[in-house]
Amino acid sequence: MLNTTSITLPHKLTTTQKAARGVIFQCLQKMEMGCLTIIESFHTETKERSERFTAPNGEYSGQPVVATIEVKHPGFYSRILQGGSIAAGEAYMDGWWDSPDLTALMKLMALNMRALDKLEEQGSWLTKLLYKFSHWTNRNSQENSRKNIHAHYDLGNDLYEAFLDTNMLYSSALYHT
């Protein structure tokens, strides 16, 4: 029997997601070649929303460079802003966005690396700040030391049973060379 789980996606952007979308759209306006259409299909109360970014030069080698992205998850923009191109790939694998022509999209992105590099820079300061805050909250104070030790060393017997003998003993050999 097939087990299924259904989840309900939020159908509106949060304030943070709107801000991330604004930063991304601002960077995309700096494209130098081609035309990119972004369609948001996660809206359920309203019709799909779309945004088009057309660069001053829409052609490459005499051919128009046109691509479309369908955003299927409202968290897409925040994820891209925080994780850059790696997050874009992961979001694609998770089904958060799609494109009817990935080849055209990759070509468009390659032609506009300068604008995309600006996007990576925009998100990197935020990621660094969040990482530093996370590291600070897990610092080795007296109260956090026990929690940190438990998280790193109390791994349970399942792991050790995989590579220790039945008596749960480490063994080693000494070889004279």
mmCIF file of C-alpha atoms in Angstrom:
data_model
loop_
_atom_site.group_PDB
_atom_site.id
_atom_site.type_symbol
_atom_site.label_atom_id
_atom_site.label_comp_id
_atom_site.label_asym_id
_atom_site.label_seq_id
_atom_site.Cartn_x
_atom_site.Cartn_y
_atom_site.Cartn_z
ATOM 1 C CA MET A 1 0.000 0.000 0.000
ATOM 2 C CA LEU A 2 1.278 3.456 -0.902
ATOM 3 C CA ASN A 3 1.673 5.902 1.950
ATOM 4 C CA THR A 4 1.373 9.553 1.031
ATOM 5 C CA THR A 5 1.773 12.748 2.941
ATOM 6 C CA SER A 6 0.368 16.010 1.759
ATOM 7 C CA ILE A 7 1.614 19.370 2.867
ATOM 8 C CA THR A 8 0.095 22.752 2.337
ATOM 9 C CA LEU A 9 2.488 25.389 1.103
ATOM 10 C CA PRO A 10 2.048 28.958 2.223
ATOM 11 C CA HIS A 11 0.416 30.881 -0.600
ATOM 12 C CA LYS A 12 1.845 34.283 0.283
ATOM 13 C CA LEU A 13 5.341 35.604 0.781
ATOM 14 C CA THR A 14 6.411 36.615 4.273
ATOM 15 C CA THR A 15 8.012 40.000 4.813
ATOM 16 C CA THR A 16 11.476 38.399 4.787
ATOM 17 C CA GLN A 17 10.700 36.519 1.578
ATOM 18 C CA LYS A 18 9.441 39.723 -0.056
ATOM 19 C CA ALA A 19 12.664 41.489 0.918
ATOM 20 C CA ALA A 20 14.752 38.623 -0.509
ATOM 21 C CA ARG A 21 12.713 38.728 -3.717
ATOM 22 C CA GLY A 22 13.324 42.474 -3.948
ATOM 23 C CA VAL A 23 17.100 42.030 -3.625
ATOM 24 C CA ILE A 24 17.112 39.269 -6.252
ATOM 25 C CA PHE A 25 14.950 41.276 -8.668
ATOM 26 C CA GLN A 26 17.220 44.295 -8.211
ATOM 27 C CA CYS A 27 20.253 42.191 -9.173
ATOM 28 C CA LEU A 28 18.427 40.681 -12.153
ATOM 29 C CA GLN A 29 17.711 44.175 -13.480
ATOM 30 C CA LYS A 30 21.473 44.443 -14.055
ATOM 31 C CA MET A 31 21.433 41.657 -16.653
ATOM 32 C CA GLU A 32 23.358 42.630 -19.774
ATOM 33 C CA MET A 33 21.935 40.092 -22.237
ATOM 34 C CA GLY A 34 18.695 38.251 -22.785
ATOM 35 C CA CYS A 35 15.253 38.126 -21.269
ATOM 36 C CA LEU A 36 14.202 36.241 -18.122
ATOM 37 C CA THR A 37 10.599 35.711 -17.072
ATOM 38 C CA ILE A 38 9.878 34.606 -13.505
ATOM 39 C CA ILE A 39 6.447 33.100 -12.893
ATOM 40 C CA GLU A 40 5.280 32.524 -9.314
ATOM 41 C CA SER A 41 2.881 29.583 -9.358
ATOM 42 C CA PHE A 42 2.535 29.100 -5.596
ATOM 43 C CA HIS A 43 -0.161 31.768 -5.215
ATOM 44 C CA THR A 44 -3.523 30.109 -4.597
ATOM 45 C CA GLU A 45 -5.731 33.073 -3.734
ATOM 46 C CA THR A 46 -4.653 35.137 -6.714
ATOM 47 C CA LYS A 47 -3.600 34.339 -10.243
ATOM 48 C CA GLU A 48 0.000 33.550 -11.061
ATOM 49 C CA ARG A 49 2.316 36.489 -10.762
ATOM 50 C CA SER A 50 5.081 37.047 -13.274
ATOM 51 C CA GLU A 51 7.997 39.431 -13.618
ATOM 52 C CA ARG A 52 10.051 39.974 -16.774
ATOM 53 C CA PHE A 53 13.651 41.173 -16.879
ATOM 54 C CA THR A 54 14.853 42.252 -20.307
ATOM 55 C CA ALA A 55 18.455 43.319 -20.783
ATOM 56 C CA PRO A 56 19.458 46.096 -23.205
ATOM 57 C CA ASN A 57 20.951 43.459 -25.500
ATOM 58 C CA GLY A 58 18.501 40.595 -25.894
ATOM 59 C CA GLU A 59 20.543 38.614 -28.411
ATOM 60 C CA TYR A 60 23.711 36.557 -28.427
ATOM 61 C CA SER A 61 25.301 35.745 -31.786
ATOM 62 C CA GLY A 62 22.185 37.062 -33.500
ATOM 63 C CA GLN A 63 19.858 34.748 -31.558
ATOM 64 C CA PRO A 64 17.466 35.875 -28.816
ATOM 65 C CA VAL A 65 18.303 34.490 -25.378
ATOM 66 C CA VAL A 66 15.006 33.934 -23.583
ATOM 67 C CA ALA A 67 14.384 31.830 -20.476
ATOM 68 C CA THR A 68 11.636 31.242 -17.939
ATOM 69 C CA ILE A 69 11.721 30.191 -14.294
ATOM 70 C CA GLU A 70 8.609 28.929 -12.540
ATOM 71 C CA VAL A 71 8.887 29.531 -8.790
ATOM 72 C CA LYS A 72 6.826 26.880 -6.986
ATOM 73 C CA HIS A 73 7.726 27.607 -3.356
ATOM 74 C CA PRO A 74 7.583 30.948 -1.535
ATOM 75 C CA GLY A 75 10.844 30.181 0.308
ATOM 76 C CA PHE A 76 12.763 30.123 -2.992
ATOM 77 C CA TYR A 77 13.969 33.730 -2.838
ATOM 78 C CA SER A 78 15.268 33.580 0.741
ATOM 79 C CA ARG A 79 16.996 30.287 0.037
ATOM 80 C CA ILE A 80 18.774 31.666 -3.047
ATOM 81 C CA LEU A 81 19.817 34.833 -1.252
ATOM 82 C CA GLN A 82 21.293 32.865 1.645
ATOM 83 C CA GLY A 83 22.935 30.065 -0.317
ATOM 84 C CA GLY A 84 23.624 31.414 -3.805
ATOM 85 C CA SER A 85 24.087 29.093 -6.755
ATOM 86 C CA ILE A 86 24.445 25.986 -4.566
ATOM 87 C CA ALA A 87 21.081 26.750 -2.983
ATOM 88 C CA ALA A 88 19.594 27.272 -6.454
ATOM 89 C CA GLY A 89 20.634 23.756 -7.441
ATOM 90 C CA GLU A 90 19.339 22.272 -4.197
ATOM 91 C CA ALA A 91 16.048 24.167 -4.543
ATOM 92 C CA TYR A 92 15.676 22.751 -8.058
ATOM 93 C CA MET A 93 16.227 19.205 -6.767
ATOM 94 C CA ASP A 94 13.646 19.851 -4.028
ATOM 95 C CA GLY A 95 11.084 20.985 -6.613
ATOM 96 C CA TRP A 96 11.007 24.613 -5.498
ATOM 97 C CA TRP A 97 11.449 25.875 -9.063
ATOM 98 C CA ASP A 98 11.481 24.609 -12.618
ATOM 99 C CA SER A 99 12.103 25.804 -16.157
ATOM 100 C CA PRO A 100 10.626 24.611 -19.442
ATOM 101 C CA ASP A 101 14.082 24.986 -21.048
ATOM 102 C CA LEU A 102 16.994 24.478 -18.635
ATOM 103 C CA THR A 103 19.537 24.800 -21.438
ATOM 104 C CA ALA A 104 18.290 28.277 -22.361
ATOM 105 C CA LEU A 105 18.253 29.248 -18.685
ATOM 106 C CA MET A 106 21.839 28.090 -18.135
ATOM 107 C CA LYS A 107 22.920 29.958 -21.271
ATOM 108 C CA LEU A 108 21.210 33.121 -20.020
ATOM 109 C CA MET A 109 22.839 32.757 -16.602
ATOM 110 C CA ALA A 110 26.274 32.199 -18.151
ATOM 111 C CA LEU A 111 25.893 35.354 -20.243
ATOM 112 C CA ASN A 112 24.976 37.368 -17.147
ATOM 113 C CA MET A 113 27.565 36.183 -14.642
ATOM 114 C CA ARG A 114 28.339 39.742 -13.544
ATOM 115 C CA ALA A 115 24.765 40.285 -12.336
ATOM 116 C CA LEU A 116 24.711 36.846 -10.704
ATOM 117 C CA ASP A 117 28.010 37.517 -8.936
ATOM 118 C CA LYS A 118 26.388 40.613 -7.417
ATOM 119 C CA LEU A 119 23.587 38.381 -6.205
ATOM 120 C CA GLU A 120 26.075 35.995 -4.564
ATOM 121 C CA GLU A 121 27.745 38.984 -2.847
ATOM 122 C CA GLN A 122 24.390 40.249 -1.556
ATOM 123 C CA GLY A 123 23.665 36.971 0.189
ATOM 124 C CA SER A 124 27.143 36.180 1.463
ATOM 125 C CA TRP A 125 27.192 38.876 4.165
ATOM 126 C CA LEU A 126 23.881 37.604 5.518
ATOM 127 C CA THR A 127 25.072 34.006 5.561
ATOM 128 C CA LYS A 128 28.285 34.980 7.373
ATOM 129 C CA LEU A 129 26.318 36.968 9.933
ATOM 130 C CA LEU A 130 23.924 34.070 10.573
ATOM 131 C CA TYR A 131 26.848 31.633 10.872
ATOM 132 C CA LYS A 132 28.614 33.878 13.403
ATOM 133 C CA PHE A 133 25.420 34.238 15.422
ATOM 134 C CA SER A 134 24.878 30.468 15.378
ATOM 135 C CA HIS A 135 28.472 29.869 16.451
ATOM 136 C CA TRP A 136 28.139 32.440 19.251
ATOM 137 C CA THR A 137 24.963 30.793 20.591
ATOM 138 C CA ASN A 138 26.781 27.414 20.730
ATOM 139 C CA ARG A 139 29.961 28.740 22.329
ATOM 140 C CA ASN A 140 31.554 26.647 25.069
ATOM 141 C CA SER A 141 30.245 28.363 28.152
ATOM 142 C CA GLN A 142 29.770 26.226 31.263
ATOM 143 C CA GLU A 143 26.104 25.690 30.484
ATOM 144 C CA ASN A 144 26.667 24.930 26.779
ATOM 145 C CA SER A 145 29.657 22.610 27.242
ATOM 146 C CA ARG A 146 27.536 19.659 28.377
ATOM 147 C CA LYS A 147 25.162 20.128 25.437
ATOM 148 C CA ASN A 148 28.047 20.435 22.939
ATOM 149 C CA ILE A 149 29.796 17.331 24.316
ATOM 150 C CA HIS A 150 26.559 15.360 24.110
ATOM 151 C CA ALA A 151 25.972 16.482 20.505
ATOM 152 C CA HIS A 152 29.477 15.536 19.368
ATOM 153 C CA TYR A 153 30.443 12.470 21.401
ATOM 154 C CA ASP A 154 27.334 10.719 22.738
ATOM 155 C CA LEU A 155 26.515 9.051 19.438
ATOM 156 C CA GLY A 156 24.857 5.892 20.727
ATOM 157 C CA ASN A 157 25.874 2.263 20.350
ATOM 158 C CA ASP A 158 24.564 1.775 16.799
ATOM 159 C CA LEU A 159 27.536 3.613 15.334
ATOM 160 C CA TYR A 160 30.124 1.733 17.401
ATOM 161 C CA GLU A 161 28.520 -1.671 16.777
ATOM 162 C CA ALA A 162 29.168 -1.115 13.087
ATOM 163 C CA PHE A 163 32.959 -1.231 13.495
ATOM 164 C CA LEU A 164 33.789 -2.680 16.948
ATOM 165 C CA ASP A 165 33.821 -6.337 17.938
ATOM 166 C CA THR A 166 31.072 -8.027 19.956
ATOM 167 C CA ASN A 167 32.702 -6.889 23.222
ATOM 168 C CA MET A 168 32.654 -3.277 21.965
ATOM 169 C CA LEU A 169 36.433 -3.043 22.288
ATOM 170 C CA TYR A 170 38.874 -1.110 20.196
ATOM 171 C CA SER A 171 41.814 -3.106 18.976
ATOM 172 C CA SER A 172 44.972 -2.187 17.171
ATOM 173 C CA ALA A 173 48.202 -3.775 16.133
ATOM 174 C CA LEU A 174 51.786 -2.686 16.480
ATOM 175 C CA TYR A 175 54.031 -3.461 13.551
ATOM 176 C CA HIS A 176 57.788 -3.148 13.816
ATOM 177 C CA THR A 177 59.338 -1.786 10.649
#
